[in-house]
Amino acid sequence: MRIDNPKILAALPELGVELRPGQAMSELTSLGIGGTTDLLRIKKHEGIPDLLNLLEQHGVPHKFLGGGSNLLVGDGELPWVVMTLVKPDPDVVLSGNFAQIDAAADLGRTVTYCAKNDLGGMEGLIGVPGTIGGALRMNAGAYGMQIGSYVREVKLYRAAERKIEILRHDQISFEYRHTSFAPDDMMLAVKLELPSKPFKEILQGIRICNEKRRSSQPLGQKSAGCIFKNPPGKSAGRMIDELGLKGLNVGDARISDRHANFFVNAGSASAKDMLTLIGDVRERVNKAFDVELEHEVVVWNG
Ligand code: EPU
């Protein structure tokens, strides 16, 4: 979708927003899939309520992008514009055991930066691509930990209130790959409280998680991590593997040979290819195990 309304175009600079017309979403997603649309790069949080009012007044549908690492975007010219935060400098400020982190900060770099300052707890998330904001919204987790456990405060744009607010941790619920934030709330910043640990000890934990991940996940390939959530007490990857589906493909959308819950773009897969493969696997798992798999990946299609 193209923004051609002169009122919106004229207001963007004052609101601290840079317009990138015709951005290919395939360049902003780890799957390397997605059509084109206008991208609004937000440089100051304070401009967000006015920006959203403006887009809504003029009937411009919009979506909010984090790191694009858990996202499957549709093909062709997209029927909405995309907003994203520009990372400030610095993006992480430490004070004692607290880390104040901008939502646009890179998750892995933040984990490493905190580790170097003897703050641990987040070792499991090393190697998970994406931003802090995305990790927060999804309550990203791995190897027995989840980011929600360390959250003390979240600064967000509350769509329902149409304003920026700060929520305390006891006002938010964090569950497996799910949070109580509304779908159109925008994560802006978070304050984490992390346990003190010597860097060397954290590094050991990081090495172990890296090793586990390298041996079981297709890290060098274009993917969005796990496609399906694990149903309670079950493993989606194991069920798909047991059906012998590793390597199954629709065009260049392919089930990884290394981990059956990772679907990779082995070349120039389209969203349609990937969605067909996802639908096919859901059906087969449902038939064989009587289990309805739920998407873990976020789908923006239409
Ligand atoms: N398994 C198979 N075949 C496969 C894949 C897995 O038999 O192709 C078996 C494994 O041998 C193991 C079990 O299934 O016994 C679970 O596999 P794994 O330890 O790889 O973990 P997972 O449940 O598939 C979850 C998260 C990952 C996270 C890892 C490590 C979900 C959907 N996935 O995977 O998160 O990295 O644990 O903690 O919760 C993601 O969210 O995108 C993601 C990759």
Short mmCIF file of C-alpha atoms and ligand atoms in Angstrom, two decimals:
data_model
loop_
_atom_site.label_atom_id
_atom_site.label_comp_id
_atom_site.label_asym_id
_atom_site.label_seq_id
_atom_site.Cartn_x
_atom_site.Cartn_y
_atom_site.Cartn_z
CA MET A 1 0.00 0.00 0.00
CA ARG A 2 1.27 3.46 -0.87
CA ILE A 3 0.74 6.54 1.27
CA ASP A 4 -0.14 9.32 -1.14
CA ASN A 5 -2.27 11.54 1.10
CA PRO A 6 -0.46 14.95 1.22
CA LYS A 7 -1.63 15.62 4.81
CA ILE A 8 -0.01 12.43 6.06
CA LEU A 9 3.15 12.95 4.02
CA ALA A 10 3.52 16.53 5.34
CA ALA A 11 3.04 15.47 8.99
CA LEU A 12 5.52 12.58 9.05
CA PRO A 13 8.77 14.55 9.60
CA GLU A 14 7.32 16.45 12.60
CA LEU A 15 6.23 13.15 14.12
CA GLY A 16 9.77 11.81 13.80
CA VAL A 17 8.82 9.30 11.11
CA GLU A 18 10.83 8.43 8.01
CA LEU A 19 8.95 6.98 5.04
CA ARG A 20 10.53 4.20 2.97
CA PRO A 21 8.24 3.74 -0.01
CA GLY A 22 7.77 0.31 -1.56
CA GLN A 23 9.81 -1.65 0.96
CA ALA A 24 10.15 -5.37 0.12
CA MET A 25 9.10 -7.20 3.28
CA SER A 26 11.20 -10.19 2.17
CA GLU A 27 14.24 -8.05 3.13
CA LEU A 28 12.90 -7.50 6.65
CA THR A 29 11.87 -11.05 7.54
CA SER A 30 14.14 -13.95 8.45
CA LEU A 31 12.10 -16.22 6.15
CA GLY A 32 12.93 -13.93 3.22
CA ILE A 33 9.26 -13.98 2.20
CA GLY A 34 6.85 -11.07 1.80
CA GLY A 35 5.55 -8.53 -0.73
CA THR A 36 5.96 -4.76 -0.78
CA THR A 37 4.46 -1.84 1.07
CA ASP A 38 5.37 1.54 2.53
CA LEU A 39 7.49 1.35 5.68
CA LEU A 40 7.21 4.00 8.40
CA ARG A 41 10.37 4.16 10.53
CA ILE A 42 9.56 5.68 13.92
CA LYS A 43 12.41 7.64 15.52
CA LYS A 44 10.61 8.92 18.62
CA HIS A 45 8.06 7.11 20.73
CA GLU A 46 6.21 10.34 21.60
CA GLY A 47 5.01 10.75 18.00
CA ILE A 48 3.24 7.37 17.94
CA PRO A 49 -0.24 8.35 19.24
CA ASP A 50 -0.50 11.19 16.68
CA LEU A 51 0.83 8.98 13.91
CA LEU A 52 -1.79 6.33 14.62
CA ASN A 53 -4.58 8.90 14.88
CA LEU A 54 -3.51 10.29 11.52
CA LEU A 55 -3.40 6.89 9.82
CA GLU A 56 -6.78 5.95 11.28
CA GLN A 57 -8.40 9.29 10.33
CA HIS A 58 -7.34 8.71 6.74
CA GLY A 59 -8.27 5.01 6.71
CA VAL A 60 -4.72 3.68 6.28
CA PRO A 61 -4.49 0.12 7.68
CA HIS A 62 -1.22 -0.57 9.46
CA LYS A 63 0.84 -3.25 11.18
CA PHE A 64 3.73 -3.06 13.56
CA LEU A 65 6.97 -4.92 12.83
CA GLY A 66 9.60 -6.04 15.33
CA GLY A 67 12.62 -8.01 14.15
CA GLY A 68 10.69 -9.97 11.50
CA SER A 69 12.08 -13.27 12.78
CA ASN A 70 8.81 -14.97 13.71
CA LEU A 71 6.73 -13.66 10.86
CA LEU A 72 5.25 -14.92 7.60
CA VAL A 73 4.15 -12.04 5.36
CA GLY A 74 1.86 -12.43 2.32
CA ASP A 75 2.91 -11.98 -1.30
CA GLY A 76 2.51 -9.08 -3.74
CA GLU A 77 1.40 -5.51 -2.98
CA LEU A 78 0.29 -5.61 0.66
CA PRO A 79 -2.99 -3.97 1.76
CA TRP A 80 -1.49 -2.20 4.81
CA VAL A 81 1.56 -0.10 5.69
CA VAL A 82 4.15 -1.30 8.17
CA MET A 83 5.57 0.67 11.11
CA THR A 84 8.81 -0.13 12.86
CA LEU A 85 10.93 1.45 15.59
CA VAL A 86 14.38 2.84 14.83
CA LYS A 87 16.87 1.73 17.47
CA PRO A 88 18.12 4.59 19.65
CA ASP A 89 21.72 4.87 20.83
CA PRO A 90 22.22 3.61 23.48
CA ASP A 91 19.48 1.00 23.37
CA VAL A 92 20.32 -0.59 26.74
CA VAL A 93 21.01 1.28 29.99
CA LEU A 94 22.06 -0.69 33.05
CA SER A 95 21.63 0.34 36.66
CA GLY A 96 22.41 -2.25 39.33
CA ASN A 97 20.39 -5.36 38.49
CA PHE A 98 18.02 -3.43 36.21
CA ALA A 99 18.32 -3.16 32.44
CA GLN A 100 16.24 -0.51 30.68
CA ILE A 101 16.00 -1.70 27.07
CA ASP A 102 14.42 -0.18 23.95
CA ALA A 103 12.04 -2.56 22.15
CA ALA A 104 14.09 -2.19 18.95
CA ALA A 105 17.22 -3.56 20.62
CA ASP A 106 18.56 -6.80 19.17
CA LEU A 107 17.77 -9.69 21.53
CA GLY A 108 21.06 -11.59 21.18
CA ARG A 109 23.24 -8.47 21.51
CA THR A 110 21.30 -7.42 24.61
CA VAL A 111 21.80 -10.83 26.25
CA THR A 112 25.54 -10.57 25.53
CA TYR A 113 25.81 -6.98 26.71
CA CYS A 114 24.08 -7.81 30.02
CA ALA A 115 26.31 -10.89 30.39
CA LYS A 116 29.45 -8.78 29.99
CA ASN A 117 28.15 -6.68 32.86
CA ASP A 118 27.65 -9.78 35.05
CA LEU A 119 23.87 -9.92 34.58
CA GLY A 120 22.54 -13.37 33.67
CA GLY A 121 19.27 -15.29 33.45
CA MET A 122 18.73 -14.87 29.72
CA GLU A 123 21.33 -17.40 28.51
CA GLY A 124 18.65 -19.60 26.92
CA LEU A 125 17.67 -16.84 24.52
CA ILE A 126 21.09 -16.54 22.94
CA GLY A 127 20.78 -17.47 19.28
CA VAL A 128 17.08 -16.54 19.13
CA PRO A 129 16.86 -13.93 16.36
CA GLY A 130 14.68 -10.85 16.76
CA THR A 131 14.20 -7.76 18.88
CA ILE A 132 13.52 -7.33 22.58
CA GLY A 133 10.04 -6.03 21.68
CA GLY A 134 9.20 -9.16 19.70
CA ALA A 135 10.58 -11.43 22.42
CA LEU A 136 8.47 -9.59 24.97
CA ARG A 137 5.23 -9.71 23.01
CA MET A 138 5.59 -13.46 22.38
CA ASN A 139 7.16 -14.22 25.76
CA ALA A 140 10.06 -15.84 23.93
CA GLY A 141 11.61 -18.75 25.77
CA ALA A 142 14.03 -21.61 25.37
CA TYR A 143 15.84 -24.18 27.49
CA GLY A 144 13.57 -23.78 30.46
CA MET A 145 13.49 -19.98 30.71
CA GLN A 146 11.21 -17.27 29.35
CA ILE A 147 11.78 -13.53 29.13
CA GLY A 148 8.56 -12.73 31.06
CA SER A 149 10.12 -13.96 34.32
CA TYR A 150 12.54 -11.01 34.32
CA VAL A 151 10.14 -8.24 33.30
CA ARG A 152 9.52 -5.51 35.87
CA GLU A 153 7.93 -2.79 33.68
CA VAL A 154 6.86 -2.38 30.09
CA LYS A 155 6.46 0.89 28.23
CA LEU A 156 3.95 0.41 25.43
CA TYR A 157 1.48 2.16 23.17
CA ARG A 158 -1.91 0.95 24.42
CA ALA A 159 -4.15 0.82 21.39
CA ALA A 160 -7.34 0.75 23.47
CA GLU A 161 -6.37 3.88 25.44
CA ARG A 162 -4.65 5.49 22.45
CA LYS A 163 -1.72 6.51 24.59
CA ILE A 164 1.70 5.49 25.82
CA GLU A 165 1.61 3.81 29.23
CA ILE A 166 3.90 1.98 31.62
CA LEU A 167 2.64 -1.35 32.99
CA ARG A 168 4.09 -3.11 36.02
CA HIS A 169 4.84 -6.83 35.74
CA ASP A 170 1.84 -7.71 37.92
CA GLN A 171 -0.44 -6.03 35.35
CA ILE A 172 0.78 -8.38 32.58
CA SER A 173 0.40 -12.13 32.28
CA PHE A 174 3.10 -14.16 30.57
CA GLU A 175 2.28 -17.68 29.44
CA TYR A 176 3.84 -20.14 26.99
CA ARG A 177 4.44 -18.03 23.83
CA HIS A 178 1.56 -15.79 24.85
CA THR A 179 1.07 -12.51 26.74
CA SER A 180 -1.91 -10.44 27.82
CA PHE A 181 -0.96 -7.52 25.52
CA ALA A 182 -3.63 -6.70 22.93
CA PRO A 183 -2.72 -7.58 19.33
CA ASP A 184 -2.40 -3.91 18.35
CA ASP A 185 -0.47 -2.77 21.44
CA MET A 186 3.08 -1.71 20.53
CA MET A 187 5.98 -2.66 22.78
CA LEU A 188 8.28 0.36 23.20
CA ALA A 189 10.69 -0.44 26.03
CA VAL A 190 11.12 -2.82 28.94
CA LYS A 191 12.80 -2.82 32.33
CA LEU A 192 14.23 -6.22 33.25
CA GLU A 193 15.61 -7.26 36.62
CA LEU A 194 18.39 -9.78 36.05
CA PRO A 195 20.27 -11.91 38.56
CA SER A 196 23.94 -11.08 39.21
CA LYS A 197 26.26 -13.79 37.90
CA PRO A 198 29.93 -13.73 36.96
CA PHE A 199 30.47 -13.31 33.21
CA LYS A 200 32.44 -16.56 32.99
CA GLU A 201 29.54 -18.53 34.43
CA ILE A 202 27.01 -16.88 32.09
CA LEU A 203 29.33 -17.59 29.16
CA GLN A 204 29.34 -21.27 30.03
CA GLY A 205 25.52 -21.31 29.97
CA ILE A 206 25.53 -19.43 26.66
CA ARG A 207 27.96 -21.96 25.14
CA ILE A 208 25.82 -24.91 26.22
CA CYS A 209 22.63 -23.37 24.76
CA ASN A 210 24.45 -22.43 21.54
CA GLU A 211 25.72 -25.97 21.17
CA LYS A 212 22.27 -27.51 21.78
CA ARG A 213 20.71 -25.13 19.29
CA ARG A 214 23.37 -25.71 16.65
CA SER A 215 22.97 -29.47 16.89
CA SER A 216 19.18 -29.49 16.61
CA GLN A 217 18.10 -26.44 14.55
CA PRO A 218 18.84 -25.32 10.97
CA LEU A 219 20.52 -22.05 11.95
CA GLY A 220 22.12 -21.13 8.62
CA GLN A 221 18.85 -21.34 6.69
CA LYS A 222 16.04 -18.86 6.20
CA SER A 223 13.33 -19.74 8.70
CA ALA A 224 10.98 -18.23 11.26
CA GLY A 225 11.99 -20.66 14.01
CA CYS A 226 9.31 -23.11 15.03
CA ILE A 227 6.18 -22.91 12.88
CA PHE A 228 3.79 -24.52 15.39
CA LYS A 229 3.42 -24.23 19.15
CA ASN A 230 3.95 -27.39 21.13
CA PRO A 231 0.54 -28.67 22.24
CA PRO A 232 0.45 -29.25 26.02
CA GLY A 233 2.70 -32.19 26.89
CA LYS A 234 3.54 -32.88 23.23
CA SER A 235 6.21 -31.88 20.72
CA ALA A 236 5.07 -30.61 17.32
CA GLY A 237 8.55 -31.32 15.88
CA ARG A 238 8.51 -34.93 17.04
CA MET A 239 5.01 -35.59 15.64
CA ILE A 240 5.92 -34.15 12.23
CA ASP A 241 9.16 -36.13 12.27
CA GLU A 242 7.35 -39.36 13.21
CA LEU A 243 5.17 -38.92 10.12
CA GLY A 244 8.36 -38.92 8.04
CA LEU A 245 7.75 -35.42 6.73
CA LYS A 246 11.26 -33.94 6.97
CA GLY A 247 12.21 -32.67 3.51
CA LEU A 248 8.58 -32.39 2.35
CA ASN A 249 8.21 -29.30 0.16
CA VAL A 250 5.84 -27.05 -1.72
CA GLY A 251 8.03 -25.18 -4.20
CA ASP A 252 10.94 -23.81 -2.19
CA ALA A 253 9.06 -23.99 1.13
CA ARG A 254 10.53 -27.05 2.82
CA ILE A 255 10.45 -28.87 6.14
CA SER A 256 13.96 -28.79 7.55
CA ASP A 257 15.93 -32.06 7.58
CA ARG A 258 17.34 -31.07 10.94
CA HIS A 259 14.22 -30.06 12.90
CA ALA A 260 10.74 -30.94 11.67
CA ASN A 261 9.07 -27.87 13.26
CA PHE A 262 11.34 -25.52 11.27
CA PHE A 263 10.05 -24.79 7.78
CA VAL A 264 12.72 -23.16 5.64
CA ASN A 265 12.76 -21.04 2.53
CA ALA A 266 15.22 -23.02 0.44
CA GLY A 267 15.31 -20.48 -2.42
CA SER A 268 12.51 -18.25 -3.52
CA ALA A 269 9.50 -19.64 -1.67
CA SER A 270 6.32 -17.55 -1.74
CA ALA A 271 3.98 -17.06 1.20
CA LYS A 272 1.47 -19.15 -0.73
CA ASP A 273 3.95 -22.08 -0.89
CA MET A 274 4.69 -21.80 2.82
CA LEU A 275 1.01 -21.55 3.80
CA THR A 276 0.13 -24.55 1.64
CA LEU A 277 2.87 -26.58 3.32
CA ILE A 278 1.73 -25.44 6.78
CA GLY A 279 -1.90 -26.35 5.98
CA ASP A 280 -0.90 -29.75 4.62
CA VAL A 281 1.17 -30.59 7.71
CA ARG A 282 -1.62 -29.46 10.07
CA GLU A 283 -4.02 -31.77 8.28
CA ARG A 284 -1.67 -34.75 8.38
CA VAL A 285 -0.90 -34.27 12.08
CA ASN A 286 -4.58 -33.89 12.82
CA LYS A 287 -5.40 -37.12 10.99
CA ALA A 288 -2.60 -39.12 12.58
CA PHE A 289 -2.62 -37.78 16.14
CA ASP A 290 -5.99 -36.04 16.49
CA VAL A 291 -4.17 -32.83 17.46
CA GLU A 292 -4.91 -29.35 16.06
CA LEU A 293 -1.55 -27.63 15.77
CA GLU A 294 -1.58 -23.89 16.42
CA HIS A 295 0.70 -21.44 14.61
CA GLU A 296 3.65 -20.21 16.62
CA VAL A 297 4.71 -18.04 13.69
CA VAL A 298 2.70 -14.83 13.22
CA VAL A 299 0.99 -14.69 9.81
CA TRP A 300 0.23 -11.40 8.05
CA ASN A 301 -1.71 -12.44 5.02
CA GLY A 302 -4.42 -10.08 3.86
N1 EPU B 1 12.26 -33.91 17.91
C1 EPU B 1 12.23 -34.91 16.98
N2 EPU B 1 12.37 -34.57 15.67
C2 EPU B 1 12.52 -33.29 15.26
C3 EPU B 1 12.55 -32.27 16.21
C4 EPU B 1 12.42 -32.59 17.55
O1 EPU B 1 12.09 -36.08 17.30
O2 EPU B 1 12.64 -33.07 14.05
C5 EPU B 1 12.16 -34.27 19.33
C6 EPU B 1 13.47 -34.00 20.06
O3 EPU B 1 14.36 -35.07 19.96
C7 EPU B 1 13.00 -33.76 21.47
C8 EPU B 1 11.62 -33.14 21.29
O4 EPU B 1 11.20 -33.46 19.97
O5 EPU B 1 12.87 -34.95 22.16
C9 EPU B 1 11.63 -31.62 21.50
O6 EPU B 1 12.51 -31.03 20.56
P1 EPU B 1 13.43 -29.76 20.90
O7 EPU B 1 14.21 -30.03 22.15
O8 EPU B 1 14.18 -29.42 19.67
O9 EPU B 1 12.45 -28.64 21.30
P2 EPU B 1 11.11 -28.16 20.64
O10 EPU B 1 10.03 -28.47 21.61
O11 EPU B 1 10.94 -28.67 19.25
C10 EPU B 1 11.18 -25.80 21.76
C11 EPU B 1 10.84 -24.44 21.27
C12 EPU B 1 12.01 -23.83 20.53
C13 EPU B 1 13.21 -23.77 21.47
C14 EPU B 1 13.53 -25.20 21.93
C15 EPU B 1 14.66 -25.23 22.95
C16 EPU B 1 8.47 -24.33 20.71
C17 EPU B 1 7.45 -24.44 19.65
N3 EPU B 1 9.72 -24.55 20.35
O12 EPU B 1 11.38 -26.60 20.59
O13 EPU B 1 11.62 -22.50 20.19
O14 EPU B 1 14.32 -23.22 20.80
O15 EPU B 1 12.37 -25.76 22.57
O16 EPU B 1 14.20 -24.81 24.20
O17 EPU B 1 8.13 -24.06 21.87
C18 EPU B 1 10.63 -21.09 18.54
O18 EPU B 1 9.89 -20.70 19.42
O19 EPU B 1 10.58 -20.66 17.38
C19 EPU B 1 11.60 -22.12 18.85
C20 EPU B 1 12.41 -22.64 17.95
#
